[in-house]
Amino acid sequence: AQSVTQLDSQVPVFEEAPVELRCNYSSSVSVYLFWYVQYPNQGLQLLLKYLSGSTLVKGINGFEAEFNKSQTSFHLRKPSVHISDTAEYFCAVSRRGGGSQGNLIFGKGTKLSVKP
Amino acid sequence: GAGVSQSPSNKVTEKGKDVELRCDPISGHTALYWYRQSLGQGLEFLIYFQGNSAPDKSGLPSDRFSAERTGGSVSTLTIQRTQQEDSAVYLCASSRLDPLVGGQKQFFGPGTRLTVL
């Protein structure tokens, strides 16, 4: 079984400050890793994903995440946030492998609140 | 349409009634997923369809929940004898299924907000 832990339920930050949203996972099998974002009153959108290769993954809107296998982490970072980044961010995993069903196991989410 | 659509967007029902939620996936996407987003439980996987079959129903919380998919396209999630704890946003997602790699991006619909009084 897989599980995802997002340690921070809420992260307040000032505009133009850097931010890191933490994600740790547990799994007995290899997994793919994802970050999804949910803007207020909108649906979930994929921010970035790690399948293989370089452990530093760049996504949309200036976000990036680094896969650390030894620490089983996939923290999300942005060097300078904007008001428009205010949203809820979900870390997720799915089982690895061709033809795998790919259902996502989500963390509880982190609400990022960017203040002027 | 260009994205995943769900209907209704909002549903208010009385405890004990049955409800049907509909999902129209992106054309050509063979994989379809239902999730539930609630305050207490966060985002939970409910059921996965590959074509019209559901290889994994393990996320369905009780036998009051069922789902079907027809023509490899539209899916309906049915909740019988609704309870207050069924109140949540029900999300549908679809993706292509890569037979070699997996890890395909899932496209989410806007959700159906279900309120059971």
GROMACS .gro file of C-alpha atoms in nm:
model
  233
    1ALA     CA    1   0.000   0.000   0.000
    2GLN     CA    2   0.104   0.357  -0.058
    3SER     CA    3   0.056   0.664   0.159
    4VAL     CA    4   0.140   1.031   0.128
    5THR     CA    5   0.206   1.275   0.409
    6GLN     CA    6   0.192   1.650   0.371
    7LEU     CA    7   0.313   1.779   0.702
    8ASP     CA    8   0.181   2.133   0.668
    9SER     CA    9  -0.191   2.184   0.628
   10GLN     CA   10  -0.150   2.559   0.584
   11VAL     CA   11   0.145   2.771   0.474
   12PRO     CA   12   0.113   3.150   0.488
   13VAL     CA   13   0.381   3.344   0.303
   14PHE     CA   14   0.438   3.698   0.180
   15GLU     CA   15   0.446   3.780  -0.189
   16GLU     CA   16   0.788   3.740  -0.355
   17ALA     CA   17   0.914   3.518  -0.072
   18PRO     CA   18   1.035   3.164  -0.143
   19VAL     CA   19   0.820   2.870  -0.043
   20GLU     CA   20   0.864   2.497   0.011
   21LEU     CA   21   0.570   2.262   0.050
   22ARG     CA   22   0.674   1.931   0.200
   23CYS     CA   23   0.569   1.586   0.086
   24ASN     CA   24   0.683   1.246   0.208
   25TYR     CA   25   0.556   0.915   0.081
   26SER     CA   26   0.561   0.552   0.185
   27SER     CA   27   0.535   0.261  -0.054
   28SER     CA   28   0.640  -0.102  -0.081
   29VAL     CA   29   0.660  -0.069  -0.460
   30SER     CA   30   0.808   0.186  -0.696
   31VAL     CA   31   0.587   0.487  -0.757
   32TYR     CA   32   0.540   0.785  -0.977
   33LEU     CA   33   0.511   1.119  -0.799
   34PHE     CA   34   0.286   1.414  -0.873
   35TRP     CA   35   0.190   1.757  -0.751
   36TYR     CA   36  -0.158   1.881  -0.832
   37VAL     CA   37  -0.294   2.229  -0.762
   38GLN     CA   38  -0.651   2.335  -0.695
   39TYR     CA   39  -0.717   2.707  -0.732
   40PRO     CA   40  -1.021   2.851  -0.552
   41ASN     CA   41  -1.342   2.729  -0.715
   42GLN     CA   42  -1.152   2.540  -0.984
   43GLY     CA   43  -1.071   2.177  -1.056
   44LEU     CA   44  -0.745   1.995  -0.994
   45GLN     CA   45  -0.462   2.062  -1.239
   46LEU     CA   46  -0.133   1.882  -1.278
   47LEU     CA   47   0.158   2.102  -1.169
   48LEU     CA   48   0.441   1.857  -1.234
   49LYS     CA   49   0.530   1.490  -1.216
   50TYR     CA   50   0.831   1.267  -1.170
   51LEU     CA   51   0.845   0.947  -1.370
   52SER     CA   52   1.219   0.882  -1.409
   53GLY     CA   53   1.545   1.051  -1.497
   54SER     CA   54   1.657   1.378  -1.344
   55THR     CA   55   1.541   1.408  -0.986
   56LEU     CA   56   1.473   1.780  -1.027
   57VAL     CA   57   1.146   1.832  -1.208
   58LYS     CA   58   1.023   2.165  -1.338
   59GLY     CA   59   0.653   2.235  -1.369
   60ILE     CA   60   0.420   2.511  -1.466
   61ASN     CA   61   0.409   2.857  -1.309
   62GLY     CA   62   0.773   2.845  -1.197
   63PHE     CA   63   0.733   2.554  -0.956
   64GLU     CA   64   0.984   2.272  -0.924
   65ALA     CA   65   1.016   1.963  -0.711
   66GLU     CA   66   1.301   1.735  -0.620
   67PHE     CA   67   1.268   1.360  -0.578
   68ASN     CA   68   1.481   1.225  -0.296
   69LYS     CA   69   1.465   0.848  -0.287
   70SER     CA   70   1.662   0.802   0.035
   71GLN     CA   71   1.435   1.041   0.222
   72THR     CA   72   1.124   0.933   0.031
   73SER     CA   73   1.041   1.295  -0.027
   74PHE     CA   74   0.913   1.506  -0.313
   75HIS     CA   75   0.909   1.863  -0.184
   76LEU     CA   76   0.766   2.142  -0.398
   77ARG     CA   77   0.947   2.476  -0.423
   78LYS     CA   78   0.913   2.816  -0.580
   79PRO     CA   79   1.177   3.088  -0.536
   80SER     CA   80   0.933   3.380  -0.545
   81VAL     CA   81   0.558   3.342  -0.503
   82HIS     CA   82   0.278   3.559  -0.637
   83ILE     CA   83  -0.067   3.633  -0.501
   84SER     CA   84  -0.203   3.417  -0.782
   85ASP     CA   85  -0.027   3.111  -0.635
   86THR     CA   86  -0.279   3.107  -0.351
   87ALA     CA   87  -0.434   2.762  -0.381
   88GLU     CA   88  -0.438   2.417  -0.229
   89TYR     CA   89  -0.155   2.188  -0.335
   90PHE     CA   90  -0.179   1.810  -0.331
   91CYS     CA   91   0.107   1.565  -0.347
   92ALA     CA   92   0.017   1.226  -0.493
   93VAL     CA   93   0.169   0.893  -0.592
   94SER     CA   94   0.064   0.612  -0.820
   95ARG     CA   95   0.207   0.267  -0.873
   96ARG     CA   96   0.481   0.244  -1.132
   97GLY     CA   97   0.469   0.027  -1.436
   98GLY     CA   98   0.331  -0.002  -1.786
   99GLY     CA   99  -0.040  -0.054  -1.803
  100SER     CA  100  -0.076   0.003  -1.429
  101GLN     CA  101  -0.411   0.141  -1.334
  102GLY     CA  102  -0.258   0.464  -1.217
  103ASN     CA  103  -0.507   0.564  -0.953
  104LEU     CA  104  -0.368   0.843  -0.740
  105ILE     CA  105  -0.311   0.828  -0.367
  106PHE     CA  106  -0.324   1.185  -0.239
  107GLY     CA  107  -0.189   1.364   0.061
  108LYS     CA  108  -0.427   1.574   0.269
  109GLY     CA  109  -0.324   1.891   0.088
  110THR     CA  110  -0.144   2.211   0.184
  111LYS     CA  111  -0.322   2.544   0.158
  112LEU     CA  112  -0.079   2.808   0.040
  113SER     CA  113  -0.187   3.159   0.124
  114VAL     CA  114   0.017   3.438  -0.032
  115LYS     CA  115  -0.021   3.776   0.133
  116PRO     CA  116   0.075   4.114  -0.014
  117GLY     CA  117  -1.586   1.929  -2.524
  118ALA     CA  118  -1.221   1.996  -2.455
  119GLY     CA  119  -1.217   1.883  -2.094
  120VAL     CA  120  -1.380   1.647  -1.850
  121SER     CA  121  -1.732   1.753  -1.766
  122GLN     CA  122  -1.949   1.648  -1.474
  123SER     CA  123  -2.314   1.696  -1.395
  124PRO     CA  124  -2.483   1.818  -1.195
  125SER     CA  125  -2.241   2.071  -1.050
  126ASN     CA  126  -2.440   2.075  -0.727
  127LYS     CA  127  -2.685   1.824  -0.582
  128VAL     CA  128  -2.879   1.858  -0.261
  129THR     CA  129  -3.071   1.552  -0.154
  130GLU     CA  130  -3.249   1.413   0.148
  131LYS     CA  131  -3.107   1.132   0.352
  132GLY     CA  132  -3.222   0.798   0.217
  133LYS     CA  133  -3.267   0.908  -0.144
  134ASP     CA  134  -3.064   0.773  -0.436
  135VAL     CA  135  -2.845   1.000  -0.648
  136GLU     CA  136  -2.670   0.965  -0.983
  137LEU     CA  137  -2.362   1.160  -1.076
  138ARG     CA  138  -2.242   1.179  -1.434
  139CYS     CA  139  -1.897   1.212  -1.588
  140ASP     CA  140  -1.808   1.280  -1.950
  141PRO     CA  141  -1.437   1.211  -1.999
  142ILE     CA  142  -1.212   1.354  -2.266
  143SER     CA  143  -1.273   1.179  -2.596
  144GLY     CA  144  -1.029   0.895  -2.652
  145HIS     CA  145  -0.927   0.859  -2.289
  146THR     CA  146  -0.958   0.493  -2.198
  147ALA     CA  147  -0.895   0.531  -1.826
  148LEU     CA  148  -1.152   0.693  -1.599
  149TYR     CA  149  -1.130   0.750  -1.225
  150TRP     CA  150  -1.372   0.861  -0.956
  151TYR     CA  151  -1.243   1.035  -0.644
  152ARG     CA  152  -1.415   1.190  -0.346
  153GLN     CA  153  -1.300   1.506  -0.172
  154SER     CA  154  -1.432   1.562   0.178
  155LEU     CA  155  -1.325   1.771   0.474
  156GLY     CA  156  -1.246   1.482   0.700
  157GLN     CA  157  -1.087   1.241   0.454
  158GLY     CA  158  -0.920   1.461   0.192
  159LEU     CA  159  -0.903   1.321  -0.162
  160GLU     CA  160  -0.985   0.950  -0.183
  161PHE     CA  161  -0.981   0.716  -0.478
  162LEU     CA  162  -1.312   0.538  -0.532
  163ILE     CA  163  -1.304   0.336  -0.853
  164TYR     CA  164  -1.110   0.299  -1.177
  165PHE     CA  165  -1.238   0.205  -1.523
  166GLN     CA  166  -1.036   0.073  -1.811
  167GLY     CA  167  -1.276   0.089  -2.101
  168ASN     CA  168  -1.609  -0.035  -1.967
  169SER     CA  169  -1.467  -0.264  -1.701
  170ALA     CA  170  -1.373  -0.172  -1.347
  171PRO     CA  171  -1.068  -0.374  -1.243
  172ASP     CA  172  -1.049  -0.199  -0.909
  173LYS     CA  173  -1.349  -0.106  -0.699
  174SER     CA  174  -1.161  -0.122  -0.375
  175GLY     CA  175  -1.209   0.245  -0.294
  176LEU     CA  176  -1.589   0.233  -0.289
  177PRO     CA  177  -1.681   0.299   0.077
  178SER     CA  178  -1.984   0.069   0.092
  179ASP     CA  179  -2.217  -0.142  -0.118
  180ARG     CA  180  -2.446   0.160  -0.150
  181PHE     CA  181  -2.195   0.294  -0.402
  182SER     CA  182  -2.179   0.163  -0.756
  183ALA     CA  183  -2.056   0.289  -1.089
  184GLU     CA  184  -2.076   0.194  -1.451
  185ARG     CA  185  -1.929   0.309  -1.776
  186THR     CA  186  -2.083   0.259  -2.117
  187GLY     CA  187  -1.936   0.280  -2.465
  188GLY     CA  188  -1.594   0.345  -2.315
  189SER     CA  189  -1.708   0.698  -2.248
  190VAL     CA  190  -1.971   0.829  -2.006
  191SER     CA  191  -1.966   0.704  -1.649
  192THR     CA  192  -2.228   0.730  -1.378
  193LEU     CA  193  -2.166   0.698  -1.006
  194THR     CA  194  -2.475   0.594  -0.813
  195ILE     CA  195  -2.520   0.630  -0.440
  196GLN     CA  196  -2.819   0.451  -0.295
  197ARG     CA  197  -2.990   0.542   0.032
  198THR     CA  198  -2.764   0.843   0.080
  199GLN     CA  199  -2.630   0.924   0.424
  200GLN     CA  200  -2.503   1.253   0.561
  201GLU     CA  201  -2.146   1.123   0.558
  202ASP     CA  202  -2.174   1.091   0.180
  203SER     CA  203  -2.167   1.470   0.154
  204ALA     CA  204  -1.854   1.559  -0.043
  205VAL     CA  205  -1.729   1.677  -0.379
  206TYR     CA  206  -1.714   1.387  -0.623
  207LEU     CA  207  -1.441   1.427  -0.882
  208CYS     CA  208  -1.398   1.245  -1.208
  209ALA     CA  209  -1.071   1.224  -1.398
  210SER     CA  210  -0.966   1.065  -1.725
  211SER     CA  211  -0.636   0.982  -1.889
  212ARG     CA  212  -0.482   0.792  -2.173
  213LEU     CA  213  -0.332   0.464  -2.061
  214ASP     CA  214   0.018   0.398  -2.182
  215PRO     CA  215   0.072   0.020  -2.200
  216LEU     CA  216   0.446   0.062  -2.160
  217VAL     CA  217   0.504   0.338  -1.911
  218GLY     CA  218   0.205   0.443  -1.705
  219GLY     CA  219   0.208   0.761  -1.499
  220GLN     CA  220  -0.014   0.945  -1.740
  221LYS     CA  221  -0.150   1.286  -1.656
  222GLN     CA  222  -0.503   1.278  -1.524
  223PHE     CA  223  -0.743   1.550  -1.632
  224PHE     CA  224  -0.996   1.634  -1.365
  225GLY     CA  225  -1.351   1.754  -1.403
  226PRO     CA  226  -1.492   2.039  -1.193
  227GLY     CA  227  -1.667   1.798  -0.958
  228THR     CA  228  -2.018   1.750  -0.826
  229ARG     CA  229  -2.083   1.891  -0.482
  230LEU     CA  230  -2.323   1.655  -0.305
  231THR     CA  231  -2.501   1.767   0.009
  232VAL     CA  232  -2.712   1.517   0.198
  233LEU     CA  233  -2.952   1.679   0.441
   0.00000   0.00000   0.00000
